[in-house]
mmCIF file of C-alpha atoms in Angstrom:
data_model
loop_
_atom_site.group_PDB
_atom_site.id
_atom_site.type_symbol
_atom_site.label_atom_id
_atom_site.label_comp_id
_atom_site.label_asym_id
_atom_site.label_seq_id
_atom_site.Cartn_x
_atom_site.Cartn_y
_atom_site.Cartn_z
ATOM 1 C CA MET A 164 14.296 -13.448 -18.948
ATOM 2 C CA ASN A 165 10.371 -13.077 -18.868
ATOM 3 C CA TYR A 166 8.601 -12.968 -15.552
ATOM 4 C CA HIS A 167 4.911 -13.177 -14.619
ATOM 5 C CA ILE A 168 3.516 -11.475 -11.696
ATOM 6 C CA TYR A 169 0.226 -12.818 -10.161
ATOM 7 C CA ILE A 170 -1.619 -10.328 -7.926
ATOM 8 C CA ASP A 171 -4.637 -10.296 -5.542
ATOM 9 C CA GLU A 172 -5.855 -8.082 -2.813
ATOM 10 C CA SER A 173 -7.527 -8.451 0.578
ATOM 11 C CA GLY A 174 -9.779 -5.648 2.116
ATOM 12 C CA ASN A 175 -11.816 -3.226 0.405
ATOM 13 C CA THR A 176 -10.556 -0.612 -2.041
ATOM 14 C CA GLY A 177 -12.241 2.911 -2.964
ATOM 15 C CA ASN A 178 -12.052 6.456 -1.393
ATOM 16 C CA ILE A 179 -10.876 6.590 2.166
ATOM 17 C CA GLU A 180 -13.065 9.215 3.890
ATOM 18 C CA VAL A 181 -14.358 10.396 7.306
ATOM 19 C CA ASN A 182 -18.086 10.572 7.601
ATOM 20 C CA GLU A 183 -19.964 13.515 8.954
ATOM 21 C CA ASP A 184 -20.132 11.695 12.537
ATOM 22 C CA LEU A 185 -16.232 11.520 12.288
ATOM 23 C CA SER A 186 -16.256 7.799 11.934
ATOM 24 C CA TRP A 187 -14.187 6.339 9.104
ATOM 25 C CA ASN A 188 -15.991 5.112 5.983
ATOM 26 C CA TYR A 189 -14.129 1.800 6.018
ATOM 27 C CA GLY A 190 -15.694 0.430 9.053
ATOM 28 C CA VAL A 191 -13.650 -2.500 10.425
ATOM 29 C CA GLN A 192 -11.576 -2.681 7.409
ATOM 30 C CA THR A 193 -8.779 -0.539 8.833
ATOM 31 C CA HIS A 194 -6.059 -2.159 6.865
ATOM 32 C CA PHE A 195 -5.539 -3.192 3.119
ATOM 33 C CA ALA A 196 -3.185 -5.801 1.869
ATOM 34 C CA LEU A 197 -2.030 -6.841 -1.577
ATOM 35 C CA GLY A 198 0.061 -9.767 -2.522
ATOM 36 C CA ALA A 199 2.168 -10.942 -5.678
ATOM 37 C CA ILE A 200 3.763 -14.030 -6.810
ATOM 38 C CA CYS A 201 6.557 -13.531 -9.288
ATOM 39 C CA VAL A 202 7.661 -16.564 -11.403
ATOM 40 C CA GLU A 203 9.817 -17.196 -14.331
ATOM 41 C CA GLU A 204 7.915 -17.729 -17.588
ATOM 42 C CA ASN A 205 9.476 -21.260 -18.229
ATOM 43 C CA LYS A 206 8.282 -22.483 -14.851
ATOM 44 C CA GLN A 207 4.811 -21.122 -14.484
ATOM 45 C CA GLU A 208 2.680 -23.606 -15.983
ATOM 46 C CA ASP A 209 4.516 -26.423 -14.200
ATOM 47 C CA LEU A 210 4.244 -24.536 -10.881
ATOM 48 C CA LYS A 211 0.396 -24.169 -11.514
ATOM 49 C CA GLU A 212 -0.075 -28.068 -12.030
ATOM 50 C CA LYS A 213 1.973 -28.861 -9.178
ATOM 51 C CA ILE A 214 -0.175 -26.541 -6.866
ATOM 52 C CA LYS A 215 -3.278 -28.166 -8.236
ATOM 53 C CA GLU A 216 -1.967 -31.568 -7.269
ATOM 54 C CA ILE A 217 -1.386 -30.486 -3.937
ATOM 55 C CA LEU A 218 -4.842 -28.962 -3.571
ATOM 56 C CA HIS A 219 -6.596 -31.802 -5.176
ATOM 57 C CA LYS A 220 -5.346 -34.315 -2.645
ATOM 58 C CA TYR A 221 -7.390 -32.434 -0.171
ATOM 59 C CA ASP A 222 -10.540 -31.744 -2.353
ATOM 60 C CA PRO A 223 -10.635 -32.985 -6.123
ATOM 61 C CA GLN A 224 -12.540 -29.668 -6.975
ATOM 62 C CA LEU A 225 -10.174 -27.190 -4.972
ATOM 63 C CA GLY A 226 -8.499 -24.819 -7.106
ATOM 64 C CA ASP A 227 -11.133 -25.508 -10.002
ATOM 65 C CA GLU A 228 -14.843 -25.459 -9.222
ATOM 66 C CA ASN A 229 -14.175 -24.525 -5.483
ATOM 67 C CA GLU A 230 -11.790 -21.556 -5.469
ATOM 68 C CA LEU A 231 -9.017 -21.534 -2.936
ATOM 69 C CA LYS A 232 -10.044 -18.612 -0.648
ATOM 70 C CA SER A 233 -8.595 -16.944 2.418
ATOM 71 C CA LYS A 234 -11.912 -16.623 4.164
ATOM 72 C CA ALA A 235 -12.546 -20.490 3.867
ATOM 73 C CA LYS A 236 -12.153 -22.497 7.288
ATOM 74 C CA TYR A 237 -10.037 -25.416 5.709
ATOM 75 C CA ARG A 238 -9.428 -27.923 8.621
ATOM 76 C CA PHE A 239 -6.147 -28.536 6.657
ATOM 77 C CA LYS A 240 -5.126 -25.020 6.436
ATOM 78 C CA GLU A 241 -1.785 -25.149 8.382
ATOM 79 C CA GLU A 242 -0.650 -27.926 6.379
ATOM 80 C CA LEU A 243 -1.666 -26.453 3.145
ATOM 81 C CA PHE A 244 0.369 -23.395 4.155
ATOM 82 C CA GLU A 245 3.535 -25.379 4.660
ATOM 83 C CA LYS A 246 3.139 -27.326 1.391
ATOM 84 C CA LEU A 247 2.354 -24.222 -0.787
ATOM 85 C CA ILE A 248 5.400 -22.176 0.695
ATOM 86 C CA ASP A 249 7.576 -25.339 0.161
ATOM 87 C CA ILE A 250 6.365 -25.599 -3.566
ATOM 88 C CA LEU A 251 6.792 -21.860 -4.078
ATOM 89 C CA ILE A 252 10.296 -21.779 -2.604
ATOM 90 C CA SER A 253 11.193 -24.908 -4.744
ATOM 91 C CA TYR A 254 10.131 -22.953 -7.979
ATOM 92 C CA ASN A 255 12.120 -19.882 -6.977
ATOM 93 C CA ALA A 256 8.846 -17.805 -7.106
ATOM 94 C CA GLY A 257 9.269 -14.256 -5.390
ATOM 95 C CA VAL A 258 6.354 -13.681 -2.977
ATOM 96 C CA TYR A 259 5.754 -10.156 -1.859
ATOM 97 C CA PHE A 260 3.012 -8.664 0.249
ATOM 98 C CA ASP A 261 2.121 -4.950 0.991
ATOM 99 C CA VAL A 262 -0.029 -4.240 3.948
ATOM 100 C CA ALA A 263 -1.188 -0.576 4.639
ATOM 101 C CA ASN A 264 -2.964 1.188 7.484
ATOM 102 C CA LYS A 265 -5.678 3.176 5.632
ATOM 103 C CA LYS A 266 -5.721 6.132 8.201
ATOM 104 C CA TYR A 267 -1.960 6.202 8.088
ATOM 105 C CA LYS A 268 -1.989 6.422 4.406
ATOM 106 C CA VAL A 269 -4.051 9.613 4.435
ATOM 107 C CA ILE A 270 -1.703 11.139 7.081
ATOM 108 C CA MET A 271 1.134 10.314 4.898
ATOM 109 C CA ASN A 272 -0.232 12.291 1.872
ATOM 110 C CA MET A 273 -0.929 15.059 4.436
ATOM 111 C CA VAL A 274 2.983 15.012 5.296
ATOM 112 C CA GLU A 275 3.989 14.599 1.612
ATOM 113 C CA TYR A 276 1.955 17.588 0.301
ATOM 114 C CA CYS A 277 1.688 19.901 3.398
ATOM 115 C CA ILE A 278 4.854 19.634 4.930
ATOM 116 C CA TYR A 279 7.589 18.040 2.696
ATOM 117 C CA PRO A 280 6.239 18.725 -0.811
ATOM 118 C CA TYR A 281 8.153 17.204 -3.637
ATOM 119 C CA TYR A 282 8.499 20.513 -5.595
ATOM 120 C CA PHE A 283 10.941 21.624 -2.787
ATOM 121 C CA TYR A 284 13.584 19.151 -3.732
ATOM 122 C CA LYS A 285 15.631 18.916 -6.685
ATOM 123 C CA ASN A 286 15.929 15.094 -7.020
ATOM 124 C CA MET A 287 15.341 11.811 -5.376
ATOM 125 C CA SER A 288 18.490 11.988 -3.496
ATOM 126 C CA GLU A 289 17.338 15.231 -1.506
ATOM 127 C CA MET A 290 14.002 13.559 -1.067
ATOM 128 C CA LEU A 291 15.701 10.530 0.556
ATOM 129 C CA GLU A 292 17.580 12.808 2.959
ATOM 130 C CA VAL A 293 14.253 13.700 4.589
ATOM 131 C CA ARG A 294 12.607 10.273 4.313
ATOM 132 C CA GLN A 295 12.792 9.438 8.090
ATOM 133 C CA GLU A 296 11.592 13.015 8.943
ATOM 134 C CA LYS A 297 8.420 12.379 7.026
ATOM 135 C CA ILE A 298 7.914 9.054 8.713
ATOM 136 C CA ASN A 299 8.383 10.604 12.120
ATOM 137 C CA ALA A 300 5.936 13.392 11.335
ATOM 138 C CA ALA A 301 3.435 11.026 9.908
ATOM 139 C CA THR A 302 3.577 8.911 13.212
ATOM 140 C CA ASP A 303 3.253 11.985 15.480
ATOM 141 C CA LEU A 304 0.130 13.235 13.408
ATOM 142 C CA TYR A 305 -1.412 9.821 13.276
ATOM 143 C CA ASN A 306 -1.231 9.663 16.979
ATOM 144 C CA ARG A 307 -2.458 13.078 17.913
ATOM 145 C CA MET A 308 -4.330 14.688 15.089
ATOM 146 C CA LYS A 309 -8.175 15.123 15.523
ATOM 147 C CA GLU A 310 -10.460 13.199 13.303
ATOM 148 C CA GLU A 311 -12.370 16.470 12.547
ATOM 149 C CA ASP A 312 -8.976 17.971 11.104
ATOM 150 C CA ILE A 313 -8.239 14.758 9.042
ATOM 151 C CA LYS A 314 -11.625 15.347 7.666
ATOM 152 C CA LYS A 315 -10.823 18.842 6.654
ATOM 153 C CA PHE A 316 -7.868 17.736 4.770
ATOM 154 C CA ILE A 317 -9.669 14.829 2.970
ATOM 155 C CA ASP A 318 -12.492 17.106 1.840
ATOM 156 C CA LEU A 319 -10.055 19.727 0.728
ATOM 157 C CA CYS A 320 -8.472 17.025 -1.488
ATOM 158 C CA GLN A 321 -11.668 15.971 -2.882
ATOM 159 C CA ASN A 322 -13.056 19.455 -3.494
ATOM 160 C CA THR A 323 -14.174 20.038 -7.266
ATOM 161 C CA GLY A 324 -15.271 23.545 -6.800
ATOM 162 C CA GLU A 325 -13.699 26.952 -7.935
ATOM 163 C CA GLU A 326 -9.938 27.225 -7.862
ATOM 164 C CA GLN A 327 -10.014 30.340 -5.499
ATOM 165 C CA ASP A 328 -12.120 28.311 -2.916
ATOM 166 C CA ILE A 329 -9.777 25.395 -2.884
ATOM 167 C CA ILE A 330 -6.803 27.820 -2.369
ATOM 168 C CA GLU A 331 -8.312 29.334 0.412
ATOM 169 C CA SER A 332 -9.384 26.162 2.035
ATOM 170 C CA PHE A 333 -5.709 24.986 1.464
ATOM 171 C CA LEU A 334 -4.313 27.853 3.163
ATOM 172 C CA GLU A 335 -6.772 27.563 6.113
ATOM 173 C CA PHE A 336 -5.727 24.009 6.444
ATOM 174 C CA LEU A 337 -2.038 24.974 6.481
ATOM 175 C CA PHE A 338 -2.549 27.521 9.259
ATOM 176 C CA LYS A 339 -4.336 24.886 11.266
ATOM 177 C CA LEU A 340 -1.555 22.219 10.792
ATOM 178 C CA ARG A 341 1.052 24.977 11.571
ATOM 179 C CA SER A 342 -0.664 25.675 14.894
ATOM 180 C CA LEU A 343 -0.005 22.030 16.118
ATOM 181 C CA TYR A 344 3.522 22.793 16.114
ATOM 182 C CA THR A 345 3.791 26.360 17.659
ATOM 183 C CA ASN A 346 4.314 25.212 21.116
ATOM 184 C CA SER A 347 7.145 22.857 20.354
ATOM 185 C CA LYS A 348 10.761 23.955 20.192
ATOM 186 C CA SER A 349 12.292 20.687 18.955
ATOM 187 C CA LYS A 350 14.458 21.041 15.979
ATOM 188 C CA GLU A 351 12.402 18.759 13.923
ATOM 189 C CA ASN A 352 9.331 20.674 14.787
ATOM 190 C CA LEU A 353 10.740 23.951 14.114
ATOM 191 C CA LYS A 354 11.792 22.707 10.665
ATOM 192 C CA ILE A 355 8.230 21.495 10.103
ATOM 193 C CA GLN A 356 7.068 25.155 10.954
ATOM 194 C CA ILE A 357 9.316 26.536 8.422
ATOM 195 C CA ASN A 358 8.289 24.129 5.760
ATOM 196 C CA ILE A 359 4.582 25.106 6.233
ATOM 197 C CA GLU A 360 5.535 28.693 6.087
ATOM 198 C CA LYS A 361 7.305 28.149 2.928
ATOM 199 C CA ILE A 362 4.346 26.297 1.421
ATOM 200 C CA VAL A 363 2.023 29.290 2.484
ATOM 201 C CA ASP A 364 4.418 31.863 0.774
ATOM 202 C CA PHE A 365 4.383 29.561 -2.286
ATOM 203 C CA ILE A 366 0.570 29.453 -2.267
ATOM 204 C CA GLU A 367 0.055 33.193 -1.538
ATOM 205 C CA SER A 368 2.574 34.339 -4.162
ATOM 206 C CA LYS A 369 0.803 32.043 -6.700
ATOM 207 C CA ASP A 370 3.865 30.389 -7.691
ATOM 208 C CA TYR A 371 1.852 27.251 -7.522
ATOM 209 C CA GLN A 372 0.481 27.986 -10.796
ATOM 210 C CA SER A 373 3.700 26.958 -12.422
ATOM 211 C CA LEU A 374 2.594 23.523 -11.380
ATOM 212 C CA SER A 375 -1.230 23.799 -11.500
ATOM 213 C CA LEU A 376 -3.539 23.385 -8.703
ATOM 214 C CA GLU A 377 -3.900 19.628 -9.553
ATOM 215 C CA ASN A 378 -0.088 19.036 -8.631
ATOM 216 C CA ILE A 379 -0.006 20.838 -5.207
ATOM 217 C CA LEU A 380 -2.655 18.536 -3.778
ATOM 218 C CA PRO A 381 -2.488 14.651 -3.473
ATOM 219 C CA VAL A 382 -2.717 12.807 -7.017
ATOM 220 C CA LYS A 383 -6.324 11.936 -7.998
ATOM 221 C CA ASP A 384 -7.181 8.904 -9.915
ATOM 222 C CA TYR A 385 -10.160 8.041 -12.176
ATOM 223 C CA ASN A 386 -11.988 4.915 -11.874
ATOM 224 C CA ASN A 387 -13.538 3.151 -14.681
ATOM 225 C CA LYS A 388 -16.660 5.316 -14.692
ATOM 226 C CA GLY A 389 -14.405 8.286 -15.045
ATOM 227 C CA THR A 390 -15.033 9.563 -11.386
ATOM 228 C CA LYS A 391 -12.143 11.080 -9.374
ATOM 229 C CA GLU A 392 -10.982 9.216 -6.303
ATOM 230 C CA SER A 393 -8.426 10.017 -3.769
ATOM 231 C CA PHE A 394 -6.296 7.811 -1.327
ATOM 232 C CA LEU A 395 -6.947 4.502 -3.143
ATOM 233 C CA PRO A 396 -4.949 2.034 -0.988
ATOM 234 C CA ASN A 397 -4.701 -0.488 -3.770
ATOM 235 C CA VAL A 398 -2.910 1.949 -6.057
ATOM 236 C CA ASP A 399 -0.128 2.638 -3.670
ATOM 237 C CA ALA A 400 0.088 -0.914 -2.792
ATOM 238 C CA TYR A 401 0.380 -1.818 -6.573
ATOM 239 C CA ASN A 402 2.911 0.661 -7.155
ATOM 240 C CA ASN A 403 4.956 -0.510 -4.292
ATOM 241 C CA LEU A 404 4.859 -3.929 -5.146
ATOM 242 C CA ILE A 405 5.752 -3.654 -8.805
ATOM 243 C CA GLY A 406 8.489 -1.128 -7.790
ATOM 244 C CA GLN A 407 9.861 -3.511 -5.067
ATOM 245 C CA ILE A 408 9.975 -6.457 -7.351
ATOM 246 C CA SER A 409 11.662 -4.402 -10.221
ATOM 247 C CA GLN A 410 14.339 -2.825 -8.120
ATOM 248 C CA PHE A 411 15.204 -5.776 -5.913
ATOM 249 C CA GLY A 412 14.081 -8.888 -7.822
ATOM 250 C CA LEU A 413 14.808 -8.425 -11.469
ATOM 251 C CA SER A 414 17.317 -6.933 -13.818
ATOM 252 C CA CYS A 415 16.728 -4.030 -16.061
ATOM 253 C CA LEU A 416 16.628 -6.601 -18.919
ATOM 254 C CA ASP A 417 13.787 -8.695 -17.538
ATOM 255 C CA SER A 418 10.342 -8.402 -18.999
ATOM 256 C CA ILE A 419 7.257 -8.353 -16.761
ATOM 257 C CA TYR A 420 3.810 -9.708 -17.461
ATOM 258 C CA ILE A 421 1.089 -8.879 -14.872
ATOM 259 C CA HIS A 422 -2.112 -10.888 -14.271
ATOM 260 C CA HIS A 423 -4.146 -9.030 -11.669
ATOM 261 C CA ASP A 424 -7.546 -10.253 -10.189
ATOM 262 C CA GLU A 425 -10.411 -8.713 -12.068
ATOM 263 C CA GLN A 426 -11.028 -5.148 -11.120
ATOM 264 C CA ALA A 427 -14.696 -3.856 -11.732
ATOM 265 C CA GLN A 428 -13.730 -0.198 -10.777
ATOM 266 C CA PHE A 429 -9.984 0.321 -11.051
ATOM 267 C CA SER A 430 -8.583 -1.421 -14.059
ATOM 268 C CA GLN A 431 -8.101 1.659 -15.938
ATOM 269 C CA VAL A 432 -6.315 3.380 -12.973
ATOM 270 C CA LEU A 433 -4.037 0.417 -12.760
ATOM 271 C CA PHE A 434 -3.191 0.477 -16.656
ATOM 272 C CA ASP A 435 -2.483 4.271 -16.233
ATOM 273 C CA TRP A 436 -0.044 3.754 -13.398
ATOM 274 C CA SER A 437 1.499 0.840 -15.324
ATOM 275 C CA ASP A 438 2.355 3.266 -17.961
ATOM 276 C CA VAL A 439 3.879 5.610 -15.332
ATOM 277 C CA LEU A 440 5.985 2.641 -14.027
ATOM 278 C CA LYS A 441 7.210 1.848 -17.436
ATOM 279 C CA LYS A 442 8.585 5.405 -17.910
ATOM 280 C CA ARG A 443 10.451 5.092 -14.474
ATOM 281 C CA GLY A 444 12.157 1.911 -15.458
ATOM 282 C CA CYS A 445 9.835 -1.092 -14.877
ATOM 283 C CA ASN A 446 9.837 -3.184 -18.149
ATOM 284 C CA ILE A 447 6.113 -3.957 -18.170
ATOM 285 C CA LYS A 448 5.241 -5.634 -21.436
ATOM 286 C CA ASN A 449 1.448 -6.409 -20.606
ATOM 287 C CA VAL A 450 -1.226 -6.045 -17.705
ATOM 288 C CA GLU A 451 -4.347 -8.312 -17.849
ATOM 289 C CA PHE A 452 -7.160 -8.742 -15.425
ATOM 290 C CA CYS A 453 -8.311 -12.185 -14.865
ATOM 291 C CA ASN A 454 -11.016 -14.055 -13.233
ATOM 292 C CA SER A 455 -9.434 -15.740 -10.193
ATOM 293 C CA LYS A 456 -11.579 -18.948 -10.758
ATOM 294 C CA GLY A 457 -9.479 -19.536 -13.769
ATOM 295 C CA ASP A 458 -6.022 -18.882 -12.470
ATOM 296 C CA ILE A 459 -4.783 -20.700 -9.544
ATOM 297 C CA LEU A 460 -2.006 -18.420 -8.772
ATOM 298 C CA ILE A 461 -4.131 -15.470 -8.292
ATOM 299 C CA GLN A 462 -6.145 -17.757 -5.880
ATOM 300 C CA VAL A 463 -2.993 -18.520 -3.912
ATOM 301 C CA CYS A 464 -2.483 -14.867 -3.715
ATOM 302 C CA ASP A 465 -5.668 -14.460 -2.237
ATOM 303 C CA PHE A 466 -5.213 -17.276 0.188
ATOM 304 C CA PHE A 467 -1.938 -15.911 1.501
ATOM 305 C CA SER A 468 -2.942 -12.227 1.407
ATOM 306 C CA GLY A 469 -6.229 -12.408 3.407
ATOM 307 C CA ASN A 470 -4.490 -14.641 6.087
ATOM 308 C CA ILE A 471 -1.420 -12.472 6.251
ATOM 309 C CA LEU A 472 -3.701 -9.376 6.601
ATOM 310 C CA ARG A 473 -5.760 -11.022 9.514
ATOM 311 C CA LEU A 474 -2.601 -12.159 11.333
ATOM 312 C CA TYR A 475 -1.329 -8.726 11.065
ATOM 313 C CA LYS A 476 -4.192 -7.210 12.460
ATOM 314 C CA GLU A 477 -4.384 -9.834 15.166
ATOM 315 C CA ILE A 478 -0.822 -9.152 16.183
ATOM 316 C CA ASN A 479 -1.302 -5.419 16.359
ATOM 317 C CA ASN A 480 -4.308 -5.965 18.832
ATOM 318 C CA LYS A 481 -2.309 -7.915 21.153
ATOM 319 C CA SER A 482 1.003 -7.466 23.564
ATOM 320 C CA PHE A 483 1.951 -10.980 23.176
ATOM 321 C CA LEU A 484 1.157 -13.922 20.640
ATOM 322 C CA ASN A 485 -0.810 -17.071 21.687
ATOM 323 C CA ARG A 486 0.456 -20.435 20.613
ATOM 324 C CA ASN A 487 -1.682 -20.630 17.499
ATOM 325 C CA ASP A 488 -0.481 -17.266 16.281
ATOM 326 C CA ARG A 489 3.192 -17.983 17.057
ATOM 327 C CA GLU A 490 2.806 -21.344 14.795
ATOM 328 C CA LEU A 491 1.287 -19.437 11.996
ATOM 329 C CA VAL A 492 4.029 -16.785 12.273
ATOM 330 C CA ALA A 493 6.599 -19.737 12.249
ATOM 331 C CA LEU A 494 4.938 -21.126 9.066
ATOM 332 C CA LEU A 495 4.701 -17.772 7.162
ATOM 333 C CA LYS A 496 7.888 -16.498 8.093
ATOM 334 C CA PRO A 497 9.524 -16.968 4.668
ATOM 335 C CA PHE A 498 6.897 -14.519 3.374
ATOM 336 C CA LEU A 499 6.525 -12.065 6.412
ATOM 337 C CA THR A 500 10.205 -11.135 5.951
ATOM 338 C CA ARG A 501 9.151 -9.745 2.586
ATOM 339 C CA CYS A 502 6.036 -7.959 3.782
ATOM 340 C CA ASN A 503 6.146 -4.249 3.301
ATOM 341 C CA ILE A 504 4.277 -2.515 6.039
ATOM 342 C CA VAL A 505 2.903 1.094 5.539
ATOM 343 C CA ALA A 506 2.125 2.214 9.105
ATOM 344 C CA SER A 507 3.254 4.347 12.035
ATOM 345 C CA ASN A 508 6.493 3.564 13.419
ATOM 346 C CA TYR A 509 4.974 1.815 16.464
ATOM 347 C CA GLU A 510 2.680 -0.144 14.502
ATOM 348 C CA GLN A 511 5.567 -1.350 12.100
ATOM 349 C CA ARG A 512 8.017 -2.196 14.897
ATOM 350 C CA HIS A 513 5.576 -4.001 16.888
ATOM 351 C CA PHE A 514 4.730 -6.323 13.972
ATOM 352 C CA PHE A 515 8.371 -6.932 13.191
ATOM 353 C CA GLU A 516 9.273 -7.699 16.837
ATOM 354 C CA GLN A 517 6.590 -10.093 17.527
ATOM 355 C CA CYS A 518 7.402 -11.977 14.368
ATOM 356 C CA LYS A 519 11.026 -11.855 15.383
ATOM 357 C CA ILE A 520 11.876 -10.237 12.012
ATOM 358 C CA SER A 521 14.533 -7.559 11.425
ATOM 359 C CA PHE A 522 13.054 -4.170 11.004
ATOM 360 C CA ARG A 523 13.465 -2.613 7.617
ATOM 361 C CA LYS A 524 12.399 0.645 5.877
ATOM 362 C CA THR A 525 9.378 0.742 3.522
ATOM 363 C CA PRO A 526 10.490 1.210 -0.053
ATOM 364 C CA ILE A 527 9.922 4.645 -1.757
ATOM 365 C CA PRO A 528 6.691 4.307 -3.816
ATOM 366 C CA PHE A 529 6.334 5.489 -7.378
ATOM 367 C CA ARG A 530 3.812 8.180 -6.748
ATOM 368 C CA ASN A 531 4.756 11.799 -7.038
#
């Protein structure tokens, strides 16, 4: 069976950084969301026509000249949510979302490369055994690590200077990270101290040269201008979504055709990662970048992604939901249950509890 996946995002992409004044460069856009609609090839054109029929009842130009947008204040938004959800379910379309806390993503990279590096583990099975430990460590650091120390890690990862200078900065950061755990005697924190010591030994003995400097720090991507970028939220979200759809929604014999909203900066990055995903078992046949104005399913992705991201942020800023929020959660619940959250333990659990959705673990991304 051939499947077509339509993808759009909400929230700014680009490097995640800490400014000189220790503020984050993303301003109020603390989170990023990516949405995907997966539909069987023999149903996609009919589904698109049915969606346009629904939209044209509200506005004859909606979905054509007037794009369906998440930021638009439609007076019929709630009714439209309900009708679009019903039509997508009736066509057995898989709908997936990935929502990530940008600061947490940086901390998770810190944990992945400075506490539990992939080269310490022989296979995926061993890596899965420490998965919860990684999440616990990332949540702990997210809550108590100073912004100035996070900045040091980001600057280290983006350093393009001499190798010896980068190694010295890496060791200096590892010593700083280790100091955060020296007063703790918990079993988990003692293990973290031991792991950091092992990395220090690995670096100081120059064993890292068997991997190269490039592979002991977080993966860097090249944008369309050939410039190196770090911590791109859209790349991990893309890999998570395609990996999730491939692992849980399709069989190994099914072929995937991806239609992503236009990417002025990152189309080459996503082409490159699509090749990696192919090697890891995702049967991707083609990836194309489309103008959303010409594709109604990409517009529907935008509509849901932006609204789910706003709802997510609203929920995490409140202890209790008001009536409007509860009604929106009830409408979107069929899709919220497939929402992958990349954030601290507390943030994830608060969202799922407020939505009355069973908590589930984040899928392992195809990244290392």
